[in-house]
């Protein structure tokens, strides 16, 4: 898989246990990648992206009320076949006038990783567009903790 659109300076920290990965990067996925070349694996993935973007407004509203809040987060409760969704927590913070997004994924399939990263980037951009005008925030980092990075053929 080619993820060369993640800018130089990306911090990738493989965990001590097999399959754990943490990466931090500046949101920089080109629009043509976001909308054209990374396709969902299923209709559920496509619906989940729309749901996550809509749900991000609850976290954005927390920041609008208090830019230093620690409560600007939401859980991925999108209805799926899974008991617990793979990407399940999104947490926004503004620190040193930069908007950061921390994402927790209990699991991520390499086959779908490009689409998942684009979804996370879109959630971030949605928040950034709203908060940049209001608070003049700068682009921060997206940090993703993946507890089980795997590849399955399903």
mmCIF file of C-alpha atoms in Angstrom:
data_model
loop_
_atom_site.group_PDB
_atom_site.id
_atom_site.type_symbol
_atom_site.label_atom_id
_atom_site.label_comp_id
_atom_site.label_asym_id
_atom_site.label_seq_id
_atom_site.Cartn_x
_atom_site.Cartn_y
_atom_site.Cartn_z
ATOM 1 C CA UNK A 1 0.000 0.000 0.000
ATOM 2 C CA UNK A 2 1.266 3.460 -0.862
ATOM 3 C CA UNK A 3 0.813 6.112 1.836
ATOM 4 C CA UNK A 4 3.451 8.517 0.543
ATOM 5 C CA UNK A 5 0.985 11.409 0.926
ATOM 6 C CA UNK A 6 1.767 11.394 4.639
ATOM 7 C CA UNK A 7 4.294 14.188 4.900
ATOM 8 C CA UNK A 8 7.927 13.716 5.860
ATOM 9 C CA UNK A 9 8.247 13.991 9.599
ATOM 10 C CA UNK A 10 5.542 11.451 10.290
ATOM 11 C CA UNK A 11 6.240 9.741 13.589
ATOM 12 C CA UNK A 12 5.599 6.017 13.485
ATOM 13 C CA UNK A 13 6.020 4.142 16.746
ATOM 14 C CA UNK A 14 5.638 0.389 16.457
ATOM 15 C CA UNK A 15 4.483 -1.018 19.784
ATOM 16 C CA UNK A 16 6.303 -3.539 21.881
ATOM 17 C CA UNK A 17 3.623 -6.058 21.054
ATOM 18 C CA UNK A 18 3.127 -7.349 17.537
ATOM 19 C CA UNK A 19 0.461 -5.462 15.602
ATOM 20 C CA UNK A 20 0.412 -2.270 17.704
ATOM 21 C CA UNK A 21 1.127 0.935 15.817
ATOM 22 C CA UNK A 22 0.967 4.609 16.732
ATOM 23 C CA UNK A 23 1.428 7.265 14.088
ATOM 24 C CA UNK A 24 1.276 11.053 14.156
ATOM 25 C CA UNK A 25 1.123 13.228 11.065
ATOM 26 C CA UNK A 26 -0.060 16.546 9.737
ATOM 27 C CA UNK A 27 -3.383 16.227 7.917
ATOM 28 C CA UNK A 28 -2.191 16.519 4.349
ATOM 29 C CA UNK A 29 -4.011 13.987 2.209
ATOM 30 C CA UNK A 30 -4.561 15.571 -1.218
ATOM 31 C CA UNK A 31 -8.204 16.101 -2.141
ATOM 32 C CA UNK A 32 -7.909 13.836 -5.187
ATOM 33 C CA UNK A 33 -6.874 10.989 -2.899
ATOM 34 C CA UNK A 34 -9.651 11.780 -0.430
ATOM 35 C CA UNK A 35 -12.372 11.662 -3.020
ATOM 36 C CA UNK A 36 -11.179 9.525 -5.902
ATOM 37 C CA UNK A 37 -8.492 6.943 -5.426
ATOM 38 C CA UNK A 38 -9.211 5.426 -2.016
ATOM 39 C CA UNK A 39 -12.433 3.463 -2.213
ATOM 40 C CA UNK A 40 -14.439 1.937 0.628
ATOM 41 C CA UNK A 41 -14.346 -1.827 1.038
ATOM 42 C CA UNK A 42 -18.105 -1.893 1.640
ATOM 43 C CA UNK A 43 -21.270 0.205 1.788
ATOM 44 C CA UNK A 44 -20.943 0.007 5.591
ATOM 45 C CA UNK A 45 -17.564 1.809 5.367
ATOM 46 C CA UNK A 46 -19.120 4.523 3.221
ATOM 47 C CA UNK A 47 -22.058 4.986 5.622
ATOM 48 C CA UNK A 48 -19.710 4.987 8.599
ATOM 49 C CA UNK A 49 -17.660 7.862 7.113
ATOM 50 C CA UNK A 50 -20.805 9.994 6.723
ATOM 51 C CA UNK A 51 -21.908 9.087 10.255
ATOM 52 C CA UNK A 52 -18.507 9.998 11.762
ATOM 53 C CA UNK A 53 -18.408 13.377 10.021
ATOM 54 C CA UNK A 54 -21.938 14.144 11.244
ATOM 55 C CA UNK A 55 -21.132 12.950 14.766
ATOM 56 C CA UNK A 56 -17.985 15.092 14.923
ATOM 57 C CA UNK A 57 -20.247 18.142 15.353
ATOM 58 C CA UNK A 58 -20.893 17.094 18.968
ATOM 59 C CA UNK A 59 -17.147 17.411 19.710
ATOM 60 C CA UNK A 60 -16.845 20.624 17.684
ATOM 61 C CA UNK A 61 -19.689 22.143 19.720
ATOM 62 C CA UNK A 62 -17.819 21.331 22.952
ATOM 63 C CA UNK A 63 -14.811 23.292 21.642
ATOM 64 C CA UNK A 64 -17.022 26.173 20.548
ATOM 65 C CA UNK A 65 -18.342 26.386 24.133
ATOM 66 C CA UNK A 66 -14.845 26.115 25.653
ATOM 67 C CA UNK A 67 -11.705 26.033 23.456
ATOM 68 C CA UNK A 68 -9.684 24.459 26.295
ATOM 69 C CA UNK A 69 -12.173 21.694 26.988
ATOM 70 C CA UNK A 70 -11.034 18.129 27.535
ATOM 71 C CA UNK A 71 -14.513 16.858 26.597
ATOM 72 C CA UNK A 72 -14.385 17.347 22.818
ATOM 73 C CA UNK A 73 -14.648 13.681 21.953
ATOM 74 C CA UNK A 74 -17.058 11.183 20.507
ATOM 75 C CA UNK A 75 -17.315 7.436 20.208
ATOM 76 C CA UNK A 76 -17.947 5.587 16.985
ATOM 77 C CA UNK A 77 -21.347 4.085 17.700
ATOM 78 C CA UNK A 78 -22.205 3.671 14.031
ATOM 79 C CA UNK A 79 -24.380 0.592 13.547
ATOM 80 C CA UNK A 80 -22.369 -2.229 12.006
ATOM 81 C CA UNK A 81 -22.013 -6.005 12.131
ATOM 82 C CA UNK A 82 -19.341 -5.637 14.818
ATOM 83 C CA UNK A 83 -20.015 -5.551 18.556
ATOM 84 C CA UNK A 84 -17.391 -2.786 18.841
ATOM 85 C CA UNK A 85 -16.320 -0.766 15.787
ATOM 86 C CA UNK A 86 -12.650 -0.894 14.792
ATOM 87 C CA UNK A 87 -12.011 2.855 14.963
ATOM 88 C CA UNK A 88 -13.830 3.805 18.100
ATOM 89 C CA UNK A 89 -12.720 7.055 19.763
ATOM 90 C CA UNK A 90 -12.034 10.543 18.364
ATOM 91 C CA UNK A 91 -10.724 13.247 20.725
ATOM 92 C CA UNK A 92 -10.030 16.854 19.664
ATOM 93 C CA UNK A 93 -7.870 19.282 21.633
ATOM 94 C CA UNK A 94 -6.582 22.785 21.041
ATOM 95 C CA UNK A 95 -3.103 23.217 22.503
ATOM 96 C CA UNK A 96 -0.744 26.092 21.745
ATOM 97 C CA UNK A 97 -3.378 27.344 19.281
ATOM 98 C CA UNK A 98 -3.210 24.131 17.201
ATOM 99 C CA UNK A 99 -6.086 21.728 16.651
ATOM 100 C CA UNK A 100 -5.049 18.136 17.343
ATOM 101 C CA UNK A 101 -7.008 14.918 16.871
ATOM 102 C CA UNK A 102 -6.294 11.725 18.799
ATOM 103 C CA UNK A 103 -7.889 8.550 17.476
ATOM 104 C CA UNK A 104 -8.037 5.157 19.147
ATOM 105 C CA UNK A 105 -8.515 2.090 16.950
ATOM 106 C CA UNK A 106 -8.907 -1.290 18.582
ATOM 107 C CA UNK A 107 -8.185 -2.851 15.191
ATOM 108 C CA UNK A 108 -7.396 -1.828 11.609
ATOM 109 C CA UNK A 109 -7.112 -3.960 8.488
ATOM 110 C CA UNK A 110 -4.220 -2.941 6.207
ATOM 111 C CA UNK A 111 -6.507 -3.622 3.253
ATOM 112 C CA UNK A 112 -8.778 -0.786 4.393
ATOM 113 C CA UNK A 113 -6.159 1.450 6.024
ATOM 114 C CA UNK A 114 -6.019 4.015 3.201
ATOM 115 C CA UNK A 115 -9.768 4.535 3.337
ATOM 116 C CA UNK A 116 -9.717 4.719 7.142
ATOM 117 C CA UNK A 117 -6.939 7.342 7.125
ATOM 118 C CA UNK A 118 -8.872 9.402 4.589
ATOM 119 C CA UNK A 119 -11.977 9.169 6.788
ATOM 120 C CA UNK A 120 -10.005 10.346 9.828
ATOM 121 C CA UNK A 121 -8.542 13.179 7.740
ATOM 122 C CA UNK A 122 -12.028 14.259 6.642
ATOM 123 C CA UNK A 123 -13.267 14.263 10.246
ATOM 124 C CA UNK A 124 -10.274 16.470 11.145
ATOM 125 C CA UNK A 125 -10.791 18.851 8.187
ATOM 126 C CA UNK A 126 -14.462 19.226 9.074
ATOM 127 C CA UNK A 127 -13.544 20.371 12.592
ATOM 128 C CA UNK A 128 -10.647 22.516 11.407
ATOM 129 C CA UNK A 129 -12.787 24.422 8.888
ATOM 130 C CA UNK A 130 -15.304 25.312 11.603
ATOM 131 C CA UNK A 131 -12.761 26.231 14.290
ATOM 132 C CA UNK A 132 -10.209 28.044 12.113
ATOM 133 C CA UNK A 133 -12.664 30.852 11.439
ATOM 134 C CA UNK A 134 -13.818 31.084 15.029
ATOM 135 C CA UNK A 135 -10.533 30.776 16.927
ATOM 136 C CA UNK A 136 -7.854 31.247 14.231
ATOM 137 C CA UNK A 137 -6.410 27.832 15.131
ATOM 138 C CA UNK A 138 -3.550 26.349 13.157
ATOM 139 C CA UNK A 139 -3.234 22.820 11.817
ATOM 140 C CA UNK A 140 -2.032 20.424 14.487
ATOM 141 C CA UNK A 141 -1.361 16.700 14.309
ATOM 142 C CA UNK A 142 -3.482 13.637 13.975
ATOM 143 C CA UNK A 143 -2.279 10.854 16.266
ATOM 144 C CA UNK A 144 -3.724 7.391 15.784
ATOM 145 C CA UNK A 145 -3.203 4.487 18.164
ATOM 146 C CA UNK A 146 -3.945 1.151 16.467
ATOM 147 C CA UNK A 147 -3.946 -1.780 18.877
ATOM 148 C CA UNK A 148 -4.203 -4.525 16.281
ATOM 149 C CA UNK A 149 -2.936 -3.760 12.792
ATOM 150 C CA UNK A 150 -3.625 -6.788 10.633
ATOM 151 C CA UNK A 151 -4.399 -7.987 7.141
ATOM 152 C CA UNK A 152 -7.368 -10.194 6.374
ATOM 153 C CA UNK A 153 -8.704 -11.312 3.025
ATOM 154 C CA UNK A 154 -12.401 -11.106 3.993
#
